[in-house]
Coordinates of C-alpha atoms in Angstrom, one line a residue:
X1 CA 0.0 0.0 0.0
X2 CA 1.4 3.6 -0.3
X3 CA 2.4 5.7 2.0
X4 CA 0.0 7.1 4.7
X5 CA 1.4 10.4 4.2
X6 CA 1.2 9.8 0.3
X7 CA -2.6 9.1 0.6
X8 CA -3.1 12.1 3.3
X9 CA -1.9 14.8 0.7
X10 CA -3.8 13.7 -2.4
X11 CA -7.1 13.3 -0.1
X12 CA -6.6 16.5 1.3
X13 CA -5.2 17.7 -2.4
X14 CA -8.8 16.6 -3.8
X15 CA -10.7 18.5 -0.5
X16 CA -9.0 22.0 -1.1
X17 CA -9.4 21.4 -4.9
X18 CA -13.5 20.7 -4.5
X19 CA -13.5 23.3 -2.0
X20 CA -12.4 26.3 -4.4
X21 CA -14.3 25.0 -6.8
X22 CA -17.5 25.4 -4.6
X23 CA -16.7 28.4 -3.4
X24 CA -15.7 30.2 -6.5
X25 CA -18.9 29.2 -7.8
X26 CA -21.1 30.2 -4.7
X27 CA -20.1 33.5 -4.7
X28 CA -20.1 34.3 -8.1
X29 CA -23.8 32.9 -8.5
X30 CA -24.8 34.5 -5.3
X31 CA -23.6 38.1 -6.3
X32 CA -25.6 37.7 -9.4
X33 CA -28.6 36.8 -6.9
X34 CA -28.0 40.3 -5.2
X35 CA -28.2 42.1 -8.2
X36 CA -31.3 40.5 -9.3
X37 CA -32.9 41.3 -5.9
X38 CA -34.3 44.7 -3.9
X39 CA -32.0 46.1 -1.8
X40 CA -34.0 45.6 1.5
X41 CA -34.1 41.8 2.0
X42 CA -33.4 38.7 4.2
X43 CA -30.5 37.5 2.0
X44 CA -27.5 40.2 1.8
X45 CA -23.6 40.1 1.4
X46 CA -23.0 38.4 4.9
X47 CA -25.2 35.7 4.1
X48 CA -22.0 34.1 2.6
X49 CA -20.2 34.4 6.0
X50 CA -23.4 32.6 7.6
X51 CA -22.8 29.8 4.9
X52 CA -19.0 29.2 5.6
X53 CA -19.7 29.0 9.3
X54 CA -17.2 32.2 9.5
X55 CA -19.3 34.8 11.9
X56 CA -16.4 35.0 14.6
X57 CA -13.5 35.0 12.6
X58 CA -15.3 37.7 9.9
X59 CA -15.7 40.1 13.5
X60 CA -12.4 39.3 14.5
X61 CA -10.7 41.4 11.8
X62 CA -13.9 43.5 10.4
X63 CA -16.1 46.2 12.0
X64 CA -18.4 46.5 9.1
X65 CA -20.6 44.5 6.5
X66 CA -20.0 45.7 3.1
X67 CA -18.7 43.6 -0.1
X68 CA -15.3 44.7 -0.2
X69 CA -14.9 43.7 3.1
X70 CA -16.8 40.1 2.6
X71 CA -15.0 39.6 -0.9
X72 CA -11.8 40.0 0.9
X73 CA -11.8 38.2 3.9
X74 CA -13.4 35.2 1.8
X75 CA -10.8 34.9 -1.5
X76 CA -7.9 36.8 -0.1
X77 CA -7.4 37.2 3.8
X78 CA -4.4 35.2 4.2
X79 CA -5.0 35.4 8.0
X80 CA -8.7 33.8 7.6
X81 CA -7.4 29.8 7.2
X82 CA -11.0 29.1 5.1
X83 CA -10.3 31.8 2.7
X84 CA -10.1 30.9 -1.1
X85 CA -6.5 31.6 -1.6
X86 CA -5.3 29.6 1.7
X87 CA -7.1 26.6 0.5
X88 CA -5.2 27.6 -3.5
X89 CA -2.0 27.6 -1.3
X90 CA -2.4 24.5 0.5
X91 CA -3.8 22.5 -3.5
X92 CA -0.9 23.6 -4.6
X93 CA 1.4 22.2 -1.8
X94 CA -0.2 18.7 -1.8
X95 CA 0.4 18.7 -5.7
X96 CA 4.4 19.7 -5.4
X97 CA 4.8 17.1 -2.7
X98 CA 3.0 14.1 -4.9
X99 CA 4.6 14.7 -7.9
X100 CA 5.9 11.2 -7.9
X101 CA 2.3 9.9 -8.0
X102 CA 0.6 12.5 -10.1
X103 CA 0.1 12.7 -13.5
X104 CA 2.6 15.9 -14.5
X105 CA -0.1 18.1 -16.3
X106 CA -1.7 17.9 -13.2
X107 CA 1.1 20.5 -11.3
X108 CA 1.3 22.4 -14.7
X109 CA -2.1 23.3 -14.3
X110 CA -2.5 23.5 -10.4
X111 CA 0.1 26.2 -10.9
X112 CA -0.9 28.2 -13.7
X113 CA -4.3 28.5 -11.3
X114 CA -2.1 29.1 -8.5
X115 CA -0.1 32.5 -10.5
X116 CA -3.5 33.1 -12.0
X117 CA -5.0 34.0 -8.5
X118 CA -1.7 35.6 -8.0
X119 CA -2.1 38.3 -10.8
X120 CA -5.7 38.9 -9.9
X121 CA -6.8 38.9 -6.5
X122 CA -5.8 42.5 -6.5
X123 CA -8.6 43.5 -8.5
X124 CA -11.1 41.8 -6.4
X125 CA -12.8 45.0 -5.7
X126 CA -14.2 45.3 -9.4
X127 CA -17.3 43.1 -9.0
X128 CA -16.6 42.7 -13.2
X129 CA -13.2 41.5 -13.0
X130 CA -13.9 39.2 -9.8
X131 CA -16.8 37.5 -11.3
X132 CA -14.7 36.7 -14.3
X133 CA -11.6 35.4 -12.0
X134 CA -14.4 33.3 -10.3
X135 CA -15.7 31.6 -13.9
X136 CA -12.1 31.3 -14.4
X137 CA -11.1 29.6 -11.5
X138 CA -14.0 27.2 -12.1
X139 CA -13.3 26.3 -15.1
X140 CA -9.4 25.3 -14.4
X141 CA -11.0 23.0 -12.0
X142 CA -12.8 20.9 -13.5
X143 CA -9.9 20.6 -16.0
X144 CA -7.7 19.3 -13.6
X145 CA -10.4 16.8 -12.6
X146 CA -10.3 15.9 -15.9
X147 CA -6.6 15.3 -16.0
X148 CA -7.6 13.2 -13.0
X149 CA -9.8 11.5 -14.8
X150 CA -8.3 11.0 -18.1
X151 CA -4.9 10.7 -17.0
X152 CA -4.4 8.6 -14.2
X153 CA -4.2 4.9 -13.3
X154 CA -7.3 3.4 -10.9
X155 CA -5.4 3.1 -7.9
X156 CA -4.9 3.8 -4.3
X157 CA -3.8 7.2 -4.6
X158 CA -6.7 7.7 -7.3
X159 CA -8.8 6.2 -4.4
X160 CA -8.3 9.1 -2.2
X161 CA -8.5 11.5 -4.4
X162 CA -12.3 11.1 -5.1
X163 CA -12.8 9.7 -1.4
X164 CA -11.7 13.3 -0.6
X165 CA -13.5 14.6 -3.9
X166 CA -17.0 13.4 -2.8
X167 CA -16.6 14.0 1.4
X168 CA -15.5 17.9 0.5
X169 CA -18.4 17.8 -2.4
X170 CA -20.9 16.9 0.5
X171 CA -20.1 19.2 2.7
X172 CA -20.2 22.3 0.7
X173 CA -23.3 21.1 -0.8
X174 CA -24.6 20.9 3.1
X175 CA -23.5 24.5 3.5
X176 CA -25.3 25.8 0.4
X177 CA -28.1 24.5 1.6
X178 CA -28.2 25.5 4.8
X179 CA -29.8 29.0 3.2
X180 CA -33.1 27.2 2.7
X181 CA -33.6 27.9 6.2
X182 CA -34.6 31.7 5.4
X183 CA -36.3 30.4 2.4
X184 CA -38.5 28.2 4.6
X185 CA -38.9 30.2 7.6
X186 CA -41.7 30.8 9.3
X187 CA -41.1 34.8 9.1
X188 CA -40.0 35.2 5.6
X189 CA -40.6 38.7 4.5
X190 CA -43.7 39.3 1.7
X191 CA -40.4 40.3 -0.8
X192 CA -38.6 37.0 0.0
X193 CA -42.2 34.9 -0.7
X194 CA -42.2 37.3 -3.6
X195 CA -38.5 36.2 -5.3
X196 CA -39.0 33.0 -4.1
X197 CA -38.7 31.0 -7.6
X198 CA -35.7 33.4 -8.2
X199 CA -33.8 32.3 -4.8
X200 CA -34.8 28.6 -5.0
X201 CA -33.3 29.1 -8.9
X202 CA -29.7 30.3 -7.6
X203 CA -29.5 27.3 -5.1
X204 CA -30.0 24.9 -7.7
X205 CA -27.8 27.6 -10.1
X206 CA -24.6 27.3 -6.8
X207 CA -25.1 23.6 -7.3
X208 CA -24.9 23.5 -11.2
X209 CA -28.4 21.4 -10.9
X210 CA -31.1 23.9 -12.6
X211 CA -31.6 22.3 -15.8
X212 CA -30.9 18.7 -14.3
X213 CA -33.7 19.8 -11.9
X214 CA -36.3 21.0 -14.4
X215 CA -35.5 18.1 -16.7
X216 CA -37.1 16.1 -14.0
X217 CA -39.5 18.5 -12.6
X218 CA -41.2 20.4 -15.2
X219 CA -43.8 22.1 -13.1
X220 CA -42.0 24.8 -11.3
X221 CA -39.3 25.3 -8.6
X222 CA -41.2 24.4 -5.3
X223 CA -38.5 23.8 -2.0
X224 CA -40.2 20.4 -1.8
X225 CA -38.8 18.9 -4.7
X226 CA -36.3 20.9 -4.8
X227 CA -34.6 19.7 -1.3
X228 CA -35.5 16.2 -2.2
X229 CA -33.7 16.5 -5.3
X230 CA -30.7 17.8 -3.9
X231 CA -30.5 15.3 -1.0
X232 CA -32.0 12.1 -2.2
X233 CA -31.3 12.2 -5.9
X234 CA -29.1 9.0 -6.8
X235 CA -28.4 10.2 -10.5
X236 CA -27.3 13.9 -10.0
X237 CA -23.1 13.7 -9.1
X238 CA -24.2 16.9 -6.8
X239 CA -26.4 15.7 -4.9
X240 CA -25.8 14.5 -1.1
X241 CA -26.9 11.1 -1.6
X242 CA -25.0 10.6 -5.0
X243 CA -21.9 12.0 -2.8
X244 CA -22.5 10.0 0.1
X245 CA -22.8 7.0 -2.1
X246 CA -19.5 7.6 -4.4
X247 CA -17.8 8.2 -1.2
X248 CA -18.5 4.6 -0.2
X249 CA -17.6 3.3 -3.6
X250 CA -14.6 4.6 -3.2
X251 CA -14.0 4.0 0.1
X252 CA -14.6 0.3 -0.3
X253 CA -11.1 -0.4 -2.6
X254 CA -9.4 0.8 -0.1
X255 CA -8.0 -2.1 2.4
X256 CA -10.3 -2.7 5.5
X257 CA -12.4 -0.7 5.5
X258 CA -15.2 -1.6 7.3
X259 CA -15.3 1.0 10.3
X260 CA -15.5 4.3 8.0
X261 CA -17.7 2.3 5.8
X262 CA -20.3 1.4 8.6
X263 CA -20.5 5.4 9.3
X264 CA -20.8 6.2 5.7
X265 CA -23.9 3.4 5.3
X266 CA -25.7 5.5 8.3
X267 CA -25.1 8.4 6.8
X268 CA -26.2 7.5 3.4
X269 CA -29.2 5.9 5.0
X270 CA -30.4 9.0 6.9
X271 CA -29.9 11.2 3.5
X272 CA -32.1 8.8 1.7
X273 CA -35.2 8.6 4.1
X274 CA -35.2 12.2 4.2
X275 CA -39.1 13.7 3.3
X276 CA -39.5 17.2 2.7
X277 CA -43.1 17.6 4.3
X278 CA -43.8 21.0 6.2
X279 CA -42.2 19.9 9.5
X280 CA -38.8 18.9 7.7
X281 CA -38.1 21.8 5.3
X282 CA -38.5 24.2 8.7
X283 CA -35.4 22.0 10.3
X284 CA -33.2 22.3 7.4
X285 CA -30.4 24.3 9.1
X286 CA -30.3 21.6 11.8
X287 CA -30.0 19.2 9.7
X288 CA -27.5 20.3 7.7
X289 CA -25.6 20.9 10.7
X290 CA -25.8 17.8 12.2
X291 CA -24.2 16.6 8.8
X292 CA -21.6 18.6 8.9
X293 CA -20.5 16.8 12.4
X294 CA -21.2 13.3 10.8
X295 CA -18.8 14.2 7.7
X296 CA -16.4 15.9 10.6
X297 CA -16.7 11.7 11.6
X298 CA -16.1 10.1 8.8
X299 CA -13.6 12.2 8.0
X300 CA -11.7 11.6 11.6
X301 CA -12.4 7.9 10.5
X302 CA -10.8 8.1 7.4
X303 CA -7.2 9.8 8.9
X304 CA -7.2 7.1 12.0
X305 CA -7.4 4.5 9.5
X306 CA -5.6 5.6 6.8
X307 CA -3.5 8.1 7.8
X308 CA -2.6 7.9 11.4
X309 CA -3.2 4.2 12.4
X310 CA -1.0 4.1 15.2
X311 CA -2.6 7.3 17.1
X312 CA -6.3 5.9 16.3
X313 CA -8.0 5.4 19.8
X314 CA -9.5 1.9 20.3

């Protein structure tokens, strides 16, 4: 078997890669949510520092809420560890110290995104020219998950790399959908109800899933179907279950792996009894939250296994 270490960097090499993908793609769709909305409403510019779970550590180093300040602190404070360029820093660490087991395109590209960031994070402040980084850095990617896919031999390190893929793909999904809880609250304002298509239309939008959505739902974007669509659709490689469920695939060449595999099966199994009546769609936020801690698990599982056997606890 490889190296522990080995495995450790290209897992965490395909978490940081998923992970700015995601974000890249969530902020760009949400600013062009904000500029499709009224200025007074329920979802603003610090809803993204809701979503990344970042409240303390935004107030730590900001006294205000603007854009500038939100666009910084998530692509380009280097002191914030879950901002955009730290997690660019860290991809292209993991990538220089696997060289031996990656395909060489791979680097090429991981550091052409790398200097790419580099030239233009300056210009962050022009909502034009950050949009277009952000389409940019989405775009390179998924072409270095091409190179991953096209490129490279199925094997252990392969393994990691979309065990990691699919546990970071969950979780950001989780987060994204975690704003369905001021879609579905009780309280929503009369111009929330009133852009509600609109707002359920940029989740699916963050997620890439609108026309995957209406090519199976033709009759209009209720939170229902959408939420059940998003969490229990098999077919859709975005969804939680599909993640869930390619995580265990995954997970299962690996050698024994039955512990992290038993916590993966629950979790699956929770995702796919999940019915959006009334009662559910109001406990979305908790929910999402309390898979957040169960991918936290696996994820521990994963490193004492893998990783770190001889400091697992028994």
């Amino acid at each position: 078997m490889m190296l522990s270490r080995v495995g450790e960097r290209v897992f965490w090499l395909a978490r940081y890669l998923e992970r700015i993908e995601n974000t890249a793609r969530l902020i760009n769709v949400h600013t062009s949510l904000l500029m499709d909305l009224p200025e007074h409403r329920e979802i603003n510019w610090y809803t993204l520092v809701t979503i990344f779970d970042a409240k303390n550590d935004y107030f730590d180093r900001h006294d205000r809420v603007n854009e500038y300040d939100i666009m910084h602190f998530l692509l380009a404070d280097c002191s914030y560890s879950g901002a955009l360029v730290n997690a660019l820093l860290a991809l292209r660490e993991n990538a220089r110290t696997s060289l031996d087991i990656l395909p060489e395109t791979l680097w090429e590209q991981v550091n052409e995104l790398h200097l790419l960031v580099k030239e233009e994070m300056s210009s962050i402040g022009n909502r034009r020219r950050r949009q277009n980084l952000l389409l940019s850095i989405v775009e390179r990617c998924l072409g270095i998950w091409g190179i991953i896919a096209n490129h490279m031999s199925r094997n252990y390190a392969y393994d990691f790399l979309l065990a990691g893929k699919y546990l970071e793909r969950a979780d950001m999904t989780s987060r994204i959908l975690e704003m369905t809880s001021i879609l579905v609250a009780d309280k929503e304002s009369e111009i929330t109800k009133q852009y509600e298509s609109i707002l359920w239309g940029t989740l699916l939008r963050a997620l890439s899933a609108q026309q995957m959505f209406t090519q199976h739902h033709a009759t209009g974007l209720k939170a229902d179907k959408v939420l059940t669509f998003l969490i229990t659709d098999s077919r859709f490689p975005r969804s939680l279950s599909f993640a869930i469920s390619a995580l265990g695939k995954y997970l299962t060449y690996l050698p024994n792996p039955d512990n992290v595999l038993a916590l993966q099966a629950a979790l699956l199994e929770r995702l796919q009894a999940y019915e959006a009546d009334s009662s559910m769609l109001a406990m979305t936020h908790q929910q999402m939250d309390k898979l957040q801690h169960s991918l936290n698990a696996v994820n521990h599982a994963i490193a004492n296994q893998w990783f770190y056997p001889d400091f697992a606890t028994t």
